[in-house]
PDB file of C-alpha atoms in Angstrom:
ATOM      1  CA  MET A 654      12.469   1.989  -0.312  1.00 40.00           C
ATOM      2  CA  THR A 655      11.944   0.262  -3.578  1.00 43.00           C
ATOM      3  CA  ASP A 656      11.503  -3.423  -4.212  1.00 47.00           C
ATOM      4  CA  GLN A 657      14.258  -4.422  -6.623  1.00 45.00           C
ATOM      5  CA  HIS A 658      14.132  -8.196  -6.730  1.00 46.00           C
ATOM      6  CA  ALA A 659      11.546 -10.674  -5.545  1.00 43.00           C
ATOM      7  CA  THR A 660      12.235 -14.364  -5.470  1.00 41.00           C
ATOM      8  CA  SER A 661      11.680 -17.489  -3.496  1.00 37.00           C
ATOM      9  CA  ALA A 662      14.693 -18.414  -1.404  1.00 40.00           C
ATOM     10  CA  LYS A 663      13.804 -22.045  -2.030  1.00 38.00           C
ATOM     11  CA  ALA A 664      13.992 -21.516  -5.772  1.00 36.00           C
ATOM     12  CA  ALA A 665      17.351 -19.755  -5.346  1.00 41.00           C
ATOM     13  CA  GLY A 666      18.823 -22.659  -3.426  1.00 42.00           C
ATOM     14  CA  GLY A 667      17.833 -21.728   0.124  1.00 46.00           C
ATOM     15  CA  ALA A 668      15.551 -23.646   2.432  1.00 40.00           C
ATOM     16  CA  GLN A 669      13.313 -20.756   3.482  1.00 43.00           C
ATOM     17  CA  PRO A 670       9.902 -20.959   1.783  1.00 53.00           C
ATOM     18  CA  GLY A 671       7.542 -18.041   1.447  1.00 64.00           C
ATOM     19  CA  ALA A 672       7.666 -14.513   0.163  1.00 90.00           C
ATOM     20  CA  THR A 673      11.259 -13.305   0.031  1.00 94.00           C
ATOM     21  CA  SER A 674      12.292 -10.016  -1.541  1.00 96.00           C
ATOM     22  CA  VAL A 675      15.402  -7.911  -1.873  1.00 97.00           C
ATOM     23  CA  ARG A 676      14.949  -4.162  -1.872  1.00 97.00           C
ATOM     24  CA  ASP A 677      17.211  -1.147  -2.026  1.00 97.00           C
ATOM     25  CA  ASN A 678      16.860   1.189   0.953  1.00 98.00           C
ATOM     26  CA  PRO A 679      18.793   4.249  -0.258  1.00 96.00           C
ATOM     27  CA  ALA A 680      18.127   6.221   2.943  1.00 97.00           C
ATOM     28  CA  GLU A 681      20.064   3.568   4.884  1.00 97.00           C
ATOM     29  CA  HIS A 682      22.578   2.877   2.066  1.00 97.00           C
ATOM     30  CA  ARG A 683      21.795  -0.810   2.007  1.00 98.00           C
ATOM     31  CA  TYR A 684      19.941  -3.604   0.295  1.00 98.00           C
ATOM     32  CA  GLU A 685      17.593  -5.489   2.571  1.00 98.00           C
ATOM     33  CA  ILE A 686      16.257  -9.014   2.356  1.00 98.00           C
ATOM     34  CA  VAL A 687      12.748  -9.446   3.739  1.00 97.00           C
ATOM     35  CA  VAL A 688      11.239 -12.836   4.510  1.00 96.00           C
ATOM     36  CA  ALA A 689       7.507 -13.042   5.213  1.00 93.00           C
ATOM     37  CA  GLY A 690       7.438  -9.323   6.042  1.00 94.00           C
ATOM     38  CA  ARG A 691      10.435  -9.414   8.409  1.00 95.00           C
ATOM     39  CA  LEU A 692      13.873  -7.950   7.848  1.00 97.00           C
ATOM     40  CA  ALA A 693      16.252 -10.929   7.646  1.00 98.00           C
ATOM     41  CA  GLY A 694      19.460  -9.161   6.670  1.00 98.00           C
ATOM     42  CA  PHE A 695      21.169  -6.418   4.722  1.00 98.00           C
ATOM     43  CA  ALA A 696      24.149  -5.561   2.529  1.00 98.00           C
ATOM     44  CA  ALA A 697      25.490  -2.074   3.275  1.00 98.00           C
ATOM     45  CA  TYR A 698      27.033   0.021   0.509  1.00 98.00           C
ATOM     46  CA  LEU A 699      28.562   3.384  -0.255  1.00 95.00           C
ATOM     47  CA  ASP A 700      28.349   4.997  -3.681  1.00 94.00           C
ATOM     48  CA  ARG A 701      31.555   6.353  -5.176  1.00 90.00           C
ATOM     49  CA  PRO A 702      32.240   8.005  -8.542  1.00 84.00           C
ATOM     50  CA  GLY A 703      34.618   6.612 -11.095  1.00 74.00           C
ATOM     51  CA  GLY A 704      33.152   3.462 -12.543  1.00 59.00           C
ATOM     52  CA  GLU A 705      33.882   2.415 -16.099  1.00 58.00           C
ATOM     53  CA  GLY A 706      32.708   5.067 -18.552  1.00 57.00           C
ATOM     54  CA  GLY A 707      32.419   7.638 -15.762  1.00 62.00           C
ATOM     55  CA  GLY A 708      29.595   5.783 -14.053  1.00 70.00           C
ATOM     56  CA  GLN A 709      29.136   5.170 -10.387  1.00 88.00           C
ATOM     57  CA  ARG A 710      30.555   2.406  -8.226  1.00 92.00           C
ATOM     58  CA  ARG A 711      28.495   0.780  -5.509  1.00 96.00           C
ATOM     59  CA  VAL A 712      31.012  -0.320  -2.866  1.00 96.00           C
ATOM     60  CA  PHE A 713      29.696  -3.178  -0.720  1.00 98.00           C
ATOM     61  CA  VAL A 714      31.177  -2.805   2.763  1.00 97.00           C
ATOM     62  CA  HIS A 715      29.243  -5.166   5.041  1.00 97.00           C
ATOM     63  CA  THR A 716      26.676  -7.965   4.803  1.00 98.00           C
ATOM     64  CA  GLU A 717      24.717  -9.310   7.737  1.00 97.00           C
ATOM     65  CA  ILE A 718      22.039 -11.989   8.091  1.00 98.00           C
ATOM     66  CA  ASP A 719      19.990 -12.188  11.295  1.00 97.00           C
ATOM     67  CA  PRO A 720      21.034 -15.313  13.255  1.00 97.00           C
ATOM     68  CA  ASN A 721      17.431 -16.569  13.079  1.00 95.00           C
ATOM     69  CA  TYR A 722      17.787 -16.791   9.286  1.00 96.00           C
ATOM     70  CA  GLU A 723      21.336 -18.111   8.939  1.00 94.00           C
ATOM     71  CA  GLY A 724      22.036 -21.292   7.022  1.00 95.00           C
ATOM     72  CA  GLN A 725      19.129 -20.841   4.601  1.00 94.00           C
ATOM     73  CA  GLY A 726      20.994 -19.379   1.638  1.00 95.00           C
ATOM     74  CA  LEU A 727      19.535 -15.925   2.163  1.00 97.00           C
ATOM     75  CA  GLY A 728      22.915 -14.197   2.005  1.00 97.00           C
ATOM     76  CA  ALA A 729      23.368 -15.453  -1.546  1.00 97.00           C
ATOM     77  CA  VAL A 730      19.814 -14.405  -2.463  1.00 97.00           C
ATOM     78  CA  LEU A 731      20.532 -10.939  -1.031  1.00 98.00           C
ATOM     79  CA  VAL A 732      23.789 -10.461  -2.936  1.00 98.00           C
ATOM     80  CA  LYS A 733      22.303 -11.824  -6.163  1.00 97.00           C
ATOM     81  CA  GLY A 734      19.426  -9.333  -5.917  1.00 98.00           C
ATOM     82  CA  ALA A 735      21.751  -6.447  -5.056  1.00 98.00           C
ATOM     83  CA  LEU A 736      24.027  -7.194  -8.002  1.00 98.00           C
ATOM     84  CA  ALA A 737      21.022  -7.469 -10.322  1.00 97.00           C
ATOM     85  CA  ASP A 738      20.025  -3.956  -9.258  1.00 97.00           C
ATOM     86  CA  VAL A 739      23.583  -2.662  -9.736  1.00 96.00           C
ATOM     87  CA  ARG A 740      23.590  -4.147 -13.237  1.00 96.00           C
ATOM     88  CA  ALA A 741      20.147  -2.735 -14.112  1.00 95.00           C
ATOM     89  CA  ALA A 742      21.218   0.750 -12.993  1.00 93.00           C
ATOM     90  CA  GLY A 743      24.378   0.662 -15.118  1.00 91.00           C
ATOM     91  CA  ARG A 744      26.652   0.850 -12.076  1.00 93.00           C
ATOM     92  CA  ARG A 745      29.761  -1.108 -11.156  1.00 94.00           C
ATOM     93  CA  ALA A 746      30.088  -3.186  -7.974  1.00 96.00           C
ATOM     94  CA  VAL A 747      33.125  -3.167  -5.706  1.00 96.00           C
ATOM     95  CA  PRO A 748      33.104  -6.041  -3.201  1.00 97.00           C
ATOM     96  CA  VAL A 749      35.007  -4.891  -0.100  1.00 96.00           C
ATOM     97  CA  CYS A 750      32.814  -7.059   2.139  1.00 97.00           C
ATOM     98  CA  PRO A 751      34.308 -10.590   2.308  1.00 96.00           C
ATOM     99  CA  PHE A 752      30.905 -12.235   1.821  1.00 97.00           C
ATOM    100  CA  VAL A 753      30.168 -10.271  -1.372  1.00 98.00           C
ATOM    101  CA  ALA A 754      33.723 -10.911  -2.616  1.00 97.00           C
ATOM    102  CA  ALA A 755      33.303 -14.663  -2.043  1.00 97.00           C
ATOM    103  CA  TYR A 756      29.941 -14.635  -3.852  1.00 98.00           C
ATOM    104  CA  VAL A 757      31.446 -12.869  -6.862  1.00 97.00           C
ATOM    105  CA  LYS A 758      34.337 -15.343  -6.939  1.00 96.00           C
ATOM    106  CA  ARG A 759      31.847 -18.258  -7.028  1.00 97.00           C
ATOM    107  CA  HIS A 760      29.715 -16.538  -9.695  1.00 97.00           C
ATOM    108  CA  PRO A 761      31.937 -15.493 -12.613  1.00 95.00           C
ATOM    109  CA  GLU A 762      28.847 -14.399 -14.545  1.00 96.00           C
ATOM    110  CA  GLU A 763      28.930 -11.252 -12.379  1.00 96.00           C
ATOM    111  CA  ALA A 764      32.550 -10.368 -13.275  1.00 94.00           C
ATOM    112  CA  ASP A 765      31.543  -7.948 -16.043  1.00 95.00           C
ATOM    113  CA  ILE A 766      30.133  -5.465 -13.495  1.00 95.00           C
ATOM    114  CA  VAL A 767      32.765  -5.903 -10.768  1.00 95.00           C
ATOM    115  CA  ASP A 768      35.752  -3.654 -10.088  1.00 93.00           C
ATOM    116  CA  ARG A 769      38.436  -4.563  -7.599  1.00 90.00           C
ATOM    117  CA  ALA A 770      38.899  -2.516  -4.456  1.00 88.00           C
ATOM    118  CA  THR A 771      41.784  -0.157  -5.202  1.00 84.00           C
ATOM    119  CA  PRO A 772      43.742   1.748  -2.544  1.00 87.00           C
ATOM    120  CA  ALA A 773      41.913   4.919  -3.648  1.00 82.00           C
ATOM    121  CA  ILE A 774      38.512   3.302  -3.081  1.00 84.00           C
ATOM    122  CA  LEU A 775      39.553   1.846   0.261  1.00 86.00           C
ATOM    123  CA  SER A 776      40.917   5.198   1.482  1.00 84.00           C
ATOM    124  CA  SER A 777      37.613   6.888   0.601  1.00 82.00           C
ATOM    125  CA  LEU A 778      35.590   4.654   2.932  1.00 83.00           C
TER     126      LEU A 778
END
C-alpha cells in the first residue's frame, strides 16, 4: 500500500478533524480512506487498457464509507484523492460507480481525465 494523498477532511469540506489520508491498495484494487489510523471507506477499481494515447483506464466500480463515518464529507475526500492519483499516473478514470460519477459531474475540473463508460468497458467488468 502506498499513501497517495494526505489531507484534513475538515480542510476539504468535511467535519472530521484529525489525520486523514487516501492511499492506493493495489493488492485489493481499491483506494482507501483512513481516519486516525482506521479504515473509513474505499473506492474499488479495475484497470483496463485503452485510455487516450494507449494508456490505462482505472474503472471505478464501487465506493463505500463505513456508516460510522457517513455525513462527514469523506466520500468526496476519497474520490478527490483517487482522481489525483489517476491524474499523476497518467491514467484515465471511468466512473461506473454512481458516487464517483456524481462527484465528477459536480467537479468539471476533473473532466480532462474522465472517459465515459462504454458498452465495451461495461461488458469487461
